[in-house]
CSV table of C-alpha atoms and ligand atoms in Angstrom, one decimal:
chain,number,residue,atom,x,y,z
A,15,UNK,CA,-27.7,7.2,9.2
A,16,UNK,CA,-25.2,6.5,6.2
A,17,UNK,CA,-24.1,9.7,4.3
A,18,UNK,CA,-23.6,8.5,0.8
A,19,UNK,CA,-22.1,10.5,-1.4
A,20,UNK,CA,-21.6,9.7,-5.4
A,21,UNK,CA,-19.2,10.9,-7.7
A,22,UNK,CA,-17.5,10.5,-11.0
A,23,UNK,CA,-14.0,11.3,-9.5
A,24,UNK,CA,-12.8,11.4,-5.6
A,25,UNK,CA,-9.7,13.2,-4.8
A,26,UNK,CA,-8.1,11.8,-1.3
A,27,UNK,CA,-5.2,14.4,-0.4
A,28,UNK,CA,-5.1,18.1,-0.3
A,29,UNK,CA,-1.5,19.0,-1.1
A,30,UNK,CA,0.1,20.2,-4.8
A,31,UNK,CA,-0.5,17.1,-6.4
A,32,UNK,CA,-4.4,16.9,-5.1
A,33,UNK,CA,-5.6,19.7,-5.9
A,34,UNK,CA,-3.7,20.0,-9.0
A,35,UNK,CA,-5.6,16.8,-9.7
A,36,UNK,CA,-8.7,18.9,-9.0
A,37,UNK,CA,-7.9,21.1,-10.8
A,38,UNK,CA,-7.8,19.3,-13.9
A,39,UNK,CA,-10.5,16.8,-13.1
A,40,UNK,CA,-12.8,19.9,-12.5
A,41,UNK,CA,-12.3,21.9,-15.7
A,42,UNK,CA,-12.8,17.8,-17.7
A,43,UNK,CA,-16.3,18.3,-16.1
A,44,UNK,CA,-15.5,15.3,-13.5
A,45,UNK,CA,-16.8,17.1,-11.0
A,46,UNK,CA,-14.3,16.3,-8.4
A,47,UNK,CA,-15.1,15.8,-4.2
A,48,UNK,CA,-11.7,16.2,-2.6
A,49,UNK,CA,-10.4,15.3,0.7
A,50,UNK,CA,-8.3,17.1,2.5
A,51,UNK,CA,-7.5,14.6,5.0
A,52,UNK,CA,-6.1,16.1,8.6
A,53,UNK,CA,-3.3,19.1,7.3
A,54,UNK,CA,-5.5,20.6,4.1
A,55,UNK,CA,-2.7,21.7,1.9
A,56,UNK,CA,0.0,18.7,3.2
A,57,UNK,CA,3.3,19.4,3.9
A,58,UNK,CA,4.0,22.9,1.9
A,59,UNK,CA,1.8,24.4,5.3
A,60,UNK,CA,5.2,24.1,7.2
A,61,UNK,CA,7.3,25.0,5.4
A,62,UNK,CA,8.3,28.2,4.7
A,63,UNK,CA,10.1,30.3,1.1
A,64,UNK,CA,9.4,27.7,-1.8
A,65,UNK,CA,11.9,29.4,-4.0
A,66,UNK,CA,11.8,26.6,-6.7
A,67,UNK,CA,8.4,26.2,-7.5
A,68,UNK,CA,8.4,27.8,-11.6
A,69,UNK,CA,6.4,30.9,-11.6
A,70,UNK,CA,7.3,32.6,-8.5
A,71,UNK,CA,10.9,34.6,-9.3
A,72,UNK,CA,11.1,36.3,-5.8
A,73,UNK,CA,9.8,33.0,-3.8
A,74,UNK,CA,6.4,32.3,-2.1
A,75,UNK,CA,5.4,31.5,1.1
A,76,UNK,CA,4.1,27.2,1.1
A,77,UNK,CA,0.6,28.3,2.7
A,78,UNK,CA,0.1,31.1,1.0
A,79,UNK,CA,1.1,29.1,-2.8
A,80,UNK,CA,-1.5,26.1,-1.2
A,81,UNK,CA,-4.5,29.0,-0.7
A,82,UNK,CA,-3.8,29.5,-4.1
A,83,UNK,CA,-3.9,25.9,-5.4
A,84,UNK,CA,-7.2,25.8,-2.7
A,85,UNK,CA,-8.8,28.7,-4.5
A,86,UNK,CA,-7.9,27.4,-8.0
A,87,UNK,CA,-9.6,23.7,-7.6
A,88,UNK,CA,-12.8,25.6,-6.2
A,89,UNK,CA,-12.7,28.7,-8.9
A,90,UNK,CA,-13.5,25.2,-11.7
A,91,UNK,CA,-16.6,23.4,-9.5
A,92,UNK,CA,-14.1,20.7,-6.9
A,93,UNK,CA,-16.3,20.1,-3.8
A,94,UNK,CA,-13.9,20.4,-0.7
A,95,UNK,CA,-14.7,18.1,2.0
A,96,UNK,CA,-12.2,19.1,5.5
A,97,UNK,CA,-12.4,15.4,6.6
A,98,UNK,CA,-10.1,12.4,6.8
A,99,UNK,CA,-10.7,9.3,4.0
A,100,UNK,CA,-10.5,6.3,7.2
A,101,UNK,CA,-11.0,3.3,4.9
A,102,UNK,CA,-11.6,2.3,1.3
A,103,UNK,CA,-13.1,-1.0,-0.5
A,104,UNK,CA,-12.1,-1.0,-4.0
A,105,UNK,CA,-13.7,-4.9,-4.1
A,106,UNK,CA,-16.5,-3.7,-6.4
A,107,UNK,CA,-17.2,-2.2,-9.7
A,108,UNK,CA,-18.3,1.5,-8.0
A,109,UNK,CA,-15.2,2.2,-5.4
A,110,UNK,CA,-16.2,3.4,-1.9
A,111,UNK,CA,-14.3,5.4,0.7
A,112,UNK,CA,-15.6,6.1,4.0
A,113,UNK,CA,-14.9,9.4,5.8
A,114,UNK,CA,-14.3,10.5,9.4
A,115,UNK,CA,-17.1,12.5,8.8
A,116,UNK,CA,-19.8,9.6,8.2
A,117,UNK,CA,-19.7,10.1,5.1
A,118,UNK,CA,-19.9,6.8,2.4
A,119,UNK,CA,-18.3,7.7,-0.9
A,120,UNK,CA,-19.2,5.8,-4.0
A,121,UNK,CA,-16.7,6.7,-6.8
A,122,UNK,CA,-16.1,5.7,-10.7
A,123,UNK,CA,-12.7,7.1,-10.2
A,124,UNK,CA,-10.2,7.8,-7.0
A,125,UNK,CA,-6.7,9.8,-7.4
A,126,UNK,CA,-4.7,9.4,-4.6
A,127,UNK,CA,-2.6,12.2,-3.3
A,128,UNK,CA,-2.5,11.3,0.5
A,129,UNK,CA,1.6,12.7,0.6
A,130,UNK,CA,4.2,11.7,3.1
A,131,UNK,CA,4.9,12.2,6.8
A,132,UNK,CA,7.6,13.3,9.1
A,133,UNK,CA,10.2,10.2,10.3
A,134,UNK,CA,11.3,10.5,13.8
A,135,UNK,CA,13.9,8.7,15.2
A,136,UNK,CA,12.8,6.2,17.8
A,137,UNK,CA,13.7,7.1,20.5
A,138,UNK,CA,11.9,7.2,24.1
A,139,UNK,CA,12.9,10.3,24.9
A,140,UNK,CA,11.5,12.1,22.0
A,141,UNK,CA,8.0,10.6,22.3
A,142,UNK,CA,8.4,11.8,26.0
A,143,UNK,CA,8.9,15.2,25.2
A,144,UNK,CA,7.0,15.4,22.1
A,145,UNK,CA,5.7,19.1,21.7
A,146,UNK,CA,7.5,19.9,24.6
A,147,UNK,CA,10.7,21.1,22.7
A,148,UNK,CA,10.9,17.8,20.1
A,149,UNK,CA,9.1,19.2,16.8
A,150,UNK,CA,9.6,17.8,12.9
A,151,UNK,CA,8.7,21.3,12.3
A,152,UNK,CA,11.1,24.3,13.0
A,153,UNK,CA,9.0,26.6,10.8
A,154,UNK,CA,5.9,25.7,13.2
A,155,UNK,CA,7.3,25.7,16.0
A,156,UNK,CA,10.6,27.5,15.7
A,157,UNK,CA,9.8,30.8,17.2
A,158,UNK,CA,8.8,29.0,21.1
A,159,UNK,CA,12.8,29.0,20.7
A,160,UNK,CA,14.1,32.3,20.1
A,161,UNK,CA,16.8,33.3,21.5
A,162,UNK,CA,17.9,29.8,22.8
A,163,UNK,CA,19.8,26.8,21.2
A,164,UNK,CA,18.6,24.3,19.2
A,165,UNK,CA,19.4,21.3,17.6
A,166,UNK,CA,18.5,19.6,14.7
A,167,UNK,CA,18.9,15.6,12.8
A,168,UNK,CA,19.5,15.7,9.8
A,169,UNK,CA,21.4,16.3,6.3
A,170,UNK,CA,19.2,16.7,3.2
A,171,UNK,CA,17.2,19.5,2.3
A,172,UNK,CA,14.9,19.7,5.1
A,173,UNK,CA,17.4,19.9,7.6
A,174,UNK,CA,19.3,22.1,5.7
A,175,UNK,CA,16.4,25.1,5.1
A,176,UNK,CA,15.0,24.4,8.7
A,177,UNK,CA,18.6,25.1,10.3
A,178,UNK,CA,18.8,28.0,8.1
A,179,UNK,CA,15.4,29.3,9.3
A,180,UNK,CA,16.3,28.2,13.2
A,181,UNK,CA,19.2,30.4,12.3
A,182,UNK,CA,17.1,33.7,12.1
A,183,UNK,CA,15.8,32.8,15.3
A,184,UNK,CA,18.5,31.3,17.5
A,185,UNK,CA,22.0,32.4,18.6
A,186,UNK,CA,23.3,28.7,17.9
A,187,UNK,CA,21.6,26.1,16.0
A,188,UNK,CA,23.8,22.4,16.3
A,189,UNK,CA,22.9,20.5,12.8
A,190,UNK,CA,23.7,16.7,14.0
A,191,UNK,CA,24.4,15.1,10.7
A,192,UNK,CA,25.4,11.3,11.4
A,193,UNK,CA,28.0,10.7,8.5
A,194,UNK,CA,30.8,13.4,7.4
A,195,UNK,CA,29.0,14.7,4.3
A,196,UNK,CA,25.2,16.1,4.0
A,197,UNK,CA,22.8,14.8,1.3
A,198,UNK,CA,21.0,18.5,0.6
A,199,UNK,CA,21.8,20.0,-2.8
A,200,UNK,CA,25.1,22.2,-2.9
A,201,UNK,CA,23.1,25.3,-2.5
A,202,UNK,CA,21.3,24.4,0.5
A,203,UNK,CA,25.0,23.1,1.9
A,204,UNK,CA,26.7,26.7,0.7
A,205,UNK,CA,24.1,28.0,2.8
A,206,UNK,CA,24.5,26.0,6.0
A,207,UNK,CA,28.4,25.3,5.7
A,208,UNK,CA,28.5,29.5,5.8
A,209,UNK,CA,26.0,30.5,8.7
A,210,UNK,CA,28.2,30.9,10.9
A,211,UNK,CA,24.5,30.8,13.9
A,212,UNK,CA,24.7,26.9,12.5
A,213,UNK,CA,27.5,24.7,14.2
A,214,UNK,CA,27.7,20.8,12.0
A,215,UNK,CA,28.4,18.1,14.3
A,216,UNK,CA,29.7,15.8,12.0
A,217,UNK,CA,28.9,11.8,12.2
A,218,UNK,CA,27.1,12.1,15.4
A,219,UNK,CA,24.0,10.1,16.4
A,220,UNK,CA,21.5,11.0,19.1
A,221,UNK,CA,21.5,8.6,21.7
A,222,UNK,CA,19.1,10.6,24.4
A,223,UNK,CA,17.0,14.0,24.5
A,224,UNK,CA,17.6,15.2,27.9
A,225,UNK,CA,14.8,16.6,30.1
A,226,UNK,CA,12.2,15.6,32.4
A,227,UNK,CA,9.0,18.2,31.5
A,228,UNK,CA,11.0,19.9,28.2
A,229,UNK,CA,14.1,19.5,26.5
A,230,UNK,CA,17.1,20.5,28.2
A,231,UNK,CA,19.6,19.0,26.4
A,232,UNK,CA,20.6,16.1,23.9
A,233,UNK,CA,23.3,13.6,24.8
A,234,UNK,CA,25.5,12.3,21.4
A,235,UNK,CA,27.8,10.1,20.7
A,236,UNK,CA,30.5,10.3,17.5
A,237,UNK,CA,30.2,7.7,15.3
A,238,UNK,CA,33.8,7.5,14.7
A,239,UNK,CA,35.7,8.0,17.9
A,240,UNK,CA,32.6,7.1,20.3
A,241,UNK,CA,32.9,9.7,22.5
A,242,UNK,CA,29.5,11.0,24.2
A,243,UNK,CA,28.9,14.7,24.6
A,244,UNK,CA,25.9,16.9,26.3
A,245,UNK,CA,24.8,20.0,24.4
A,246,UNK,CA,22.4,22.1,25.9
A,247,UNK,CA,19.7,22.7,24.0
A,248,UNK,CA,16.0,23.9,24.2
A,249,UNK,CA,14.5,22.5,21.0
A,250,UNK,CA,15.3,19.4,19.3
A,251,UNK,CA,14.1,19.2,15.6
A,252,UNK,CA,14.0,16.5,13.8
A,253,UNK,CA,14.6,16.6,9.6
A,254,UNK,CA,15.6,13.0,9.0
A,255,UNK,CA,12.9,12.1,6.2
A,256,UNK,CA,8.9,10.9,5.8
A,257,UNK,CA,7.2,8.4,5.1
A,258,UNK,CA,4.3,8.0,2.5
A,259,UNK,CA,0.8,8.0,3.8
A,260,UNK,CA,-0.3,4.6,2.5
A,261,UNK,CA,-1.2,2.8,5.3
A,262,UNK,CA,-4.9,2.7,4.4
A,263,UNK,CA,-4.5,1.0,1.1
A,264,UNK,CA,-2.4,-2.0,2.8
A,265,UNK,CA,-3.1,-5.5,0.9
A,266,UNK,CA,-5.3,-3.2,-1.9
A,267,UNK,CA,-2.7,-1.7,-4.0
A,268,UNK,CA,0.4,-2.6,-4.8
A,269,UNK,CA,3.8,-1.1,-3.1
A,270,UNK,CA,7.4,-1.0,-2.5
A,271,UNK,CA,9.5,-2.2,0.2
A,272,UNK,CA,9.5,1.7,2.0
A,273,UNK,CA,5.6,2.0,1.4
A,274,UNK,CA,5.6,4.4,-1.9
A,275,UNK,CA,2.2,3.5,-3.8
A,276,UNK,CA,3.6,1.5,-7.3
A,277,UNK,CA,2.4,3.1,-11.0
A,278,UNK,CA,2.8,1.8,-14.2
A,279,UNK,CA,5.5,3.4,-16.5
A,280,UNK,CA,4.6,6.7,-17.6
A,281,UNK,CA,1.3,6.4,-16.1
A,282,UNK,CA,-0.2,7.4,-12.6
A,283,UNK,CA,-2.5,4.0,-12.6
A,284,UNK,CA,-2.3,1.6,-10.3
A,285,UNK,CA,-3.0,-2.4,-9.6
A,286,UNK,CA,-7.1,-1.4,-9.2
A,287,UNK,CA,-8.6,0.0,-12.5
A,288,UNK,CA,-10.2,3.6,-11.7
A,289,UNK,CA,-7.5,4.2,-8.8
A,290,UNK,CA,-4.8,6.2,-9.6
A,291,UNK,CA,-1.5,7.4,-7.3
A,292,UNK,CA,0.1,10.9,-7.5
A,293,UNK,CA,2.6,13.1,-5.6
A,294,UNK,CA,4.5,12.0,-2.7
A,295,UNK,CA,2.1,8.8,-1.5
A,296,UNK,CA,4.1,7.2,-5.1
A,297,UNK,CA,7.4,9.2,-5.8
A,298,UNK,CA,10.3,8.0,-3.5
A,299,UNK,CA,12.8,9.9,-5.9
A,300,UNK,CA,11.6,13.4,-6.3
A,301,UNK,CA,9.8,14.5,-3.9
A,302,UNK,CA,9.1,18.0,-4.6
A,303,UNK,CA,6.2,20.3,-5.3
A,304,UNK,CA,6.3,21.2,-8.3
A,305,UNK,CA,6.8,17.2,-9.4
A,306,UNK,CA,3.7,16.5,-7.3
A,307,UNK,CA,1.8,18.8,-9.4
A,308,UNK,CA,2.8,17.3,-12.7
A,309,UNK,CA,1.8,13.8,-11.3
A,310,UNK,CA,-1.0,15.0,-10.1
A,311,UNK,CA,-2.2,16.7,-13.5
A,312,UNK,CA,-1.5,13.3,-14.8
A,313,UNK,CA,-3.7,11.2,-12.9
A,314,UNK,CA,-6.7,13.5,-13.5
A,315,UNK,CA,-6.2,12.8,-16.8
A,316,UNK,CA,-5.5,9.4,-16.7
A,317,UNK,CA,-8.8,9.3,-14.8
A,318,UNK,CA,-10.8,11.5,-17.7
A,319,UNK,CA,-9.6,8.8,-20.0
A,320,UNK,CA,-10.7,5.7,-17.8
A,321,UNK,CA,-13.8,7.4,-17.2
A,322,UNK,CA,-14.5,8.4,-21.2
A,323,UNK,CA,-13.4,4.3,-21.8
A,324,UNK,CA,-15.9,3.2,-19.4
A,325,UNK,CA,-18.9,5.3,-20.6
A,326,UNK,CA,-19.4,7.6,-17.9
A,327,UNK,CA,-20.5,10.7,-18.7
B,408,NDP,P1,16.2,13.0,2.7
B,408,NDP,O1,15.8,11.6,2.6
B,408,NDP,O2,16.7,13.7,1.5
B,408,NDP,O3,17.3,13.2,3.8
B,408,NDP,C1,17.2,12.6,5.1
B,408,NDP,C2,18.4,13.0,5.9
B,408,NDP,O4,18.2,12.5,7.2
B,408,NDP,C3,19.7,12.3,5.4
B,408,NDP,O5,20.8,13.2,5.5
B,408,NDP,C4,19.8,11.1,6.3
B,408,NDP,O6,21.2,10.7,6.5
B,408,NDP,C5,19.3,11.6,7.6
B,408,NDP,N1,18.7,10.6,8.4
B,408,NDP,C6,17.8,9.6,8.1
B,408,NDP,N2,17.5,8.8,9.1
B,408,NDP,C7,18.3,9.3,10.2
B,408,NDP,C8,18.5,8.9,11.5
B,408,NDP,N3,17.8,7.9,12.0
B,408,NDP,N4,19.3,9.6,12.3
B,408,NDP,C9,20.0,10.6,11.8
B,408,NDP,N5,19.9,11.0,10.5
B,408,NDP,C10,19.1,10.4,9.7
B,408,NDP,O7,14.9,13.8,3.3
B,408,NDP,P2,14.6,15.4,3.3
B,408,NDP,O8,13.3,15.5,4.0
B,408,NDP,O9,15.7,16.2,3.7
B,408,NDP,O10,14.3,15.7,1.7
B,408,NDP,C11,13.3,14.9,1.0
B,408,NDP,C12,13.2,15.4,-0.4
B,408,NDP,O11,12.6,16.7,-0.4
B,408,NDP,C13,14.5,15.5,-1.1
B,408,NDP,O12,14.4,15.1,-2.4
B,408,NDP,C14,14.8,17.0,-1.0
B,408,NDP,O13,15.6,17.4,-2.0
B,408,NDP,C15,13.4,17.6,-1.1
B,408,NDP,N6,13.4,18.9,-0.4
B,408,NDP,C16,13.6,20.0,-1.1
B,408,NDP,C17,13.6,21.3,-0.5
B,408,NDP,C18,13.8,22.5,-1.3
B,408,NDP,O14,14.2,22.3,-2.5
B,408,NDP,N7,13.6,23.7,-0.9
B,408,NDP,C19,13.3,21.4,0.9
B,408,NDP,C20,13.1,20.2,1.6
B,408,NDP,C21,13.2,19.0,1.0
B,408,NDP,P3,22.0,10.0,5.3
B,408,NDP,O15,22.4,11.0,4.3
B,408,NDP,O16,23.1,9.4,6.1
B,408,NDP,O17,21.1,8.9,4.7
């Protein structure tokens, strides 16, 4: 039996730039339904300080700041829905999204804040031993590894605070950083260049993970002189990127080359009128919370305003 649901504005994405969305939506008497999609609250549930996010001068944990943002979009009347958006058709005047759930959404308006992803290198070997020592996530999965070594890909922010974090955790964390310099902001450097727990192999690859059942090592090779080397390791984290979570709106709305959801200037629309882009799913360059937010307060408003245009009250 179909499930329809109606609404003047759906909401597809659960991190800060969704429910920020909702937030603003909600209190503009849109009466948002959200989505959550599968991680409600996106990628700020593994991570772990946000130190940068205005508003918060001694830090705050990404879960705890997302409950918050959760609580926030409810407090004004958003409708939370735990369920994955599988497939949209944005063909017709009303747009319609269908859930995981059953459910058959028919929307005026649709902000999208489906986020980014973890990258992973490739390899065999770490699809082999997925969950069995390879993680993206060293603040999810970090503690199975205390008090043994650990590596990590990686040299921009996320590799940097995730070896810093491993850090607390393990006696020796190897950061395998494929060029002679790391991306991450000086700070975040500062921080890894003096912890002494964190050993930089500098411009070395990853050729193989090692281990039959779980990781027992990774094999890596210098980019410069060639040489191979074995380290010993338990866990192998991997901090090398994402990707944008836009595979559902594939020959719908318009994209870059890497996937990032395109907006008009100074604006959060899209190619579709009534569908707007936000946060990560359309930023390649900034990329951070507080960012996502902003975008996301924009499209709810670009949405009031489409929504006021059209006549619907
Ligand atoms: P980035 O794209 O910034 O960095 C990716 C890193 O992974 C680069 O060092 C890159 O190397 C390396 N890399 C990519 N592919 C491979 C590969 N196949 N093998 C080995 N290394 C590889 O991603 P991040 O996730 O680190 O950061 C994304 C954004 O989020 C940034 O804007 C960052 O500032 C922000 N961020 C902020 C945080 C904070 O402020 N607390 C925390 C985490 C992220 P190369 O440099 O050679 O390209």
């Amino acid at each position: 039996m179909s499930n329809i649901v109606e609404t003047k504005c759906l909401i597809i994405g659960s991190g800060p730039a969704g429910y920020t969305a909702a937030i603003y939506a909600a209190r503009a008497n849109l009466k948002p339904i959200l989505f959550t999609g599968q991680t409600p609250g996106g990628q700020l549930m593994i991570t772990t300080d946000v130190e940068n996010f205005p508003g918060y001068p001694n830090g705050i944990m990404g879960p705890e700041m997302m409950e918050d943002l959760r609580k926030q979009a409810e407090r004004f009347g958003t409708e939370i829905n735990y369920e994955l958006i599988e497939r949209v058709d944005f063909s017709g005047d009303i747009h319609k999204a269908y859930s995981d759930g059953g459910k058959e959404i028919h929307a005026h308006s649709i902000i999208i804040a489906t986020g980014a992803d973890a990258k992973w290198l490739g390899l065999e070997s770490e699809q082999k031993l997925m969950n069995k020592g390879v993680s993206a996530c060293a603040v999810c999965d970090g503690f199975f590894f205390r008090g043994q070594e650990v590596a990590i890909v990686g040299g921009g922010d996320s590799a940097a605070e995730e070896a810093s974090y491993l850090a607390k955790l393990c006696p020796t964390v190897h950061l395998l950083v494929r060029r002679d310099e790391l991306r991450a902001s000086k700070i975040m450097q500062e921080r890894v260049i003096n912890n002494e727990k964190i050993k930089i192999h500098w411009n070395t690859s990853t050729q193989e993970i090692l281990g039959e059942e779980e990781v027992e090592g990774v094999r890596t090779i210098n980019n410069v002189t060639k040489e191979v080397s074995e380290i010993p390791v338990k866990g192998f984290f991997v901090a090398i990127g994402h990707k944008p979570n836009t595979d559902l709106f594939k020959g719908v709305l318009d994209m870059d080359e890497a996937s990032y959801l395109v907006t008009q200037p100074d604006s959060t629309l899209t190619n579709v009128p009534g569908v707007f882009a936000c946060g990560d799913a359309q930023d390649r360059i900034y990329r951070q919370a507080v960012t996502a937010a902003g975008t996301g307060c924009m499209a709810a408003l670009d949405a009031e305003k489409f929504l006021e245009d059209k006549g619907v009250h």
